[in-house]
Amino acid sequence: MIGGGVEQEAEKRELLGERVKIRPWRRADTLMQERWPRYSEPFSSLWNIPRPYQADRDDQFWTGATEAWAIELRSGTLIGRLSLREIDRQRQSARLGISLAQPYVGQGLGGEALRLFLAYYFGSLGYQRMVLDVAAFNRRAVRCYQRLGFVGLGSEWRHIGNEPVLRLLDEEQYQHLRPYFRRNRFDAQVEFYEMELTREAWLAAGGTLI
């Protein structure tokens, strides 16, 4: 159940999938993550623009703590990071964050890790709802979340200033991304989707619990 035992329970569990393993994040993992090669995709710098937390009348149930897990191959190679933030004990809800090292993107490993983690999140950890935000132009990530059962709640535009990478939108190969950006002389914005998955929807779609 959600409460004081959530973090303790998470520290005890190691989740094994077909190709990946999920375990608690360690201090040494942060240094390894910093050594991951940079993404070759030119717009990847805009994937993780921070979302400002919006306070409401139920703030007393929200905690600023972040819990993190490492994603490894079964061989032990660190390939990604999962995190929960905006943890709300009353609503039994949290916000997901996930990142994969560049060499392991596009192989279905992120989707496998998420399926494994969601079974634990809605099972042993006792959560009822997961939310996330994703750059709308990151179509690969959006499709992955949709396959897992996440549904859209809406979208918002986030300021990005005059990022040099925006010049690429004038090139033919990137014109399909234009609808996800708004530009004027002094500023630019990028669209982010807000998505959610409930425990009920996860189970209705055939999701398992561990």
PDB file of N, CA, C and O in Angstrom, residues 53 57-63 86-91 93:
ATOM      1  N   TYR A  53       5.599  22.553 -11.436  1.00  0.00           N
ATOM      2  CA  TYR A  53       4.540  21.947 -10.637  1.00  0.00           C
ATOM      3  C   TYR A  53       3.453  22.974 -10.357  1.00  0.00           C
ATOM      4  O   TYR A  53       3.734  24.110  -9.997  1.00  0.00           O
ATOM      5  N   ARG A  57      -5.283  22.786  -3.982  1.00  0.00           N
ATOM      6  CA  ARG A  57      -5.728  22.798  -2.595  1.00  0.00           C
ATOM      7  C   ARG A  57      -5.360  21.521  -1.839  1.00  0.00           C
ATOM      8  O   ARG A  57      -5.467  21.480  -0.615  1.00  0.00           O
ATOM      9  N   ASP A  58      -4.909  20.471  -2.536  1.00  0.00           N
ATOM     10  CA  ASP A  58      -4.568  19.219  -1.865  1.00  0.00           C
ATOM     11  C   ASP A  58      -3.060  19.045  -1.717  1.00  0.00           C
ATOM     12  O   ASP A  58      -2.554  17.943  -1.636  1.00  0.00           O
ATOM     13  N   ASP A  59      -2.327  20.164  -1.698  1.00  0.00           N
ATOM     14  CA  ASP A  59      -0.866  20.101  -1.643  1.00  0.00           C
ATOM     15  C   ASP A  59      -0.334  19.370  -0.425  1.00  0.00           C
ATOM     16  O   ASP A  59       0.801  18.905  -0.434  1.00  0.00           O
ATOM     17  N   GLN A  60      -1.097  19.290   0.649  1.00  0.00           N
ATOM     18  CA  GLN A  60      -0.587  18.656   1.863  1.00  0.00           C
ATOM     19  C   GLN A  60      -0.305  17.173   1.657  1.00  0.00           C
ATOM     20  O   GLN A  60       0.396  16.555   2.447  1.00  0.00           O
ATOM     21  N   PHE A  61      -0.843  16.590   0.579  1.00  0.00           N
ATOM     22  CA  PHE A  61      -0.626  15.175   0.319  1.00  0.00           C
ATOM     23  C   PHE A  61       0.505  14.937  -0.677  1.00  0.00           C
ATOM     24  O   PHE A  61       0.830  13.805  -0.993  1.00  0.00           O
ATOM     25  N   TRP A  62       1.070  16.020  -1.208  1.00  0.00           N
ATOM     26  CA  TRP A  62       2.102  15.900  -2.234  1.00  0.00           C
ATOM     27  C   TRP A  62       3.476  15.987  -1.595  1.00  0.00           C
ATOM     28  O   TRP A  62       3.694  16.735  -0.645  1.00  0.00           O
ATOM     29  N   THR A  63       4.410  15.187  -2.089  1.00  0.00           N
ATOM     30  CA  THR A  63       5.778  15.240  -1.593  1.00  0.00           C
ATOM     31  C   THR A  63       6.731  15.558  -2.730  1.00  0.00           C
ATOM     32  O   THR A  63       6.535  15.111  -3.854  1.00  0.00           O
ATOM     33  N   GLU A  86       6.470  14.043  -7.942  1.00  0.00           N
ATOM     34  CA  GLU A  86       5.111  14.528  -7.662  1.00  0.00           C
ATOM     35  C   GLU A  86       4.259  13.397  -7.065  1.00  0.00           C
ATOM     36  O   GLU A  86       3.136  13.141  -7.470  1.00  0.00           O
ATOM     37  N   ILE A  87       4.853  12.706  -6.108  1.00  0.00           N
ATOM     38  CA  ILE A  87       4.181  11.564  -5.475  1.00  0.00           C
ATOM     39  C   ILE A  87       3.076  12.085  -4.554  1.00  0.00           C
ATOM     40  O   ILE A  87       3.326  12.869  -3.643  1.00  0.00           O
ATOM     41  N   ASP A  88       1.872  11.661  -4.816  1.00  0.00           N
ATOM     42  CA  ASP A  88       0.698  12.106  -4.065  1.00  0.00           C
ATOM     43  C   ASP A  88       0.140  10.913  -3.299  1.00  0.00           C
ATOM     44  O   ASP A  88      -0.441   9.997  -3.880  1.00  0.00           O
ATOM     45  N   ARG A  89       0.333  10.906  -1.984  1.00  0.00           N
ATOM     46  CA  ARG A  89      -0.076   9.773  -1.155  1.00  0.00           C
ATOM     47  C   ARG A  89      -1.595   9.632  -1.082  1.00  0.00           C
ATOM     48  O   ARG A  89      -2.104   8.515  -0.994  1.00  0.00           O
ATOM     49  N   GLN A  90      -2.294  10.758  -1.103  1.00  0.00           N
ATOM     50  CA  GLN A  90      -3.739  10.703  -0.991  1.00  0.00           C
ATOM     51  C   GLN A  90      -4.377  10.135  -2.257  1.00  0.00           C
ATOM     52  O   GLN A  90      -5.247   9.269  -2.195  1.00  0.00           O
ATOM     53  N   ARG A  91      -3.942  10.621  -3.413  1.00  0.00           N
ATOM     54  CA  ARG A  91      -4.513  10.154  -4.673  1.00  0.00           C
ATOM     55  C   ARG A  91      -3.860   8.870  -5.164  1.00  0.00           C
ATOM     56  O   ARG A  91      -4.260   8.322  -6.184  1.00  0.00           O
ATOM     57  N   SER A  93      -0.941   8.497  -6.581  1.00  0.00           N
ATOM     58  CA  SER A  93      -0.546   8.869  -7.932  1.00  0.00           C
ATOM     59  C   SER A  93       0.887   9.377  -7.924  1.00  0.00           C
ATOM     60  O   SER A  93       1.380   9.863  -6.902  1.00  0.00           O
TER      61      SER A  93
END
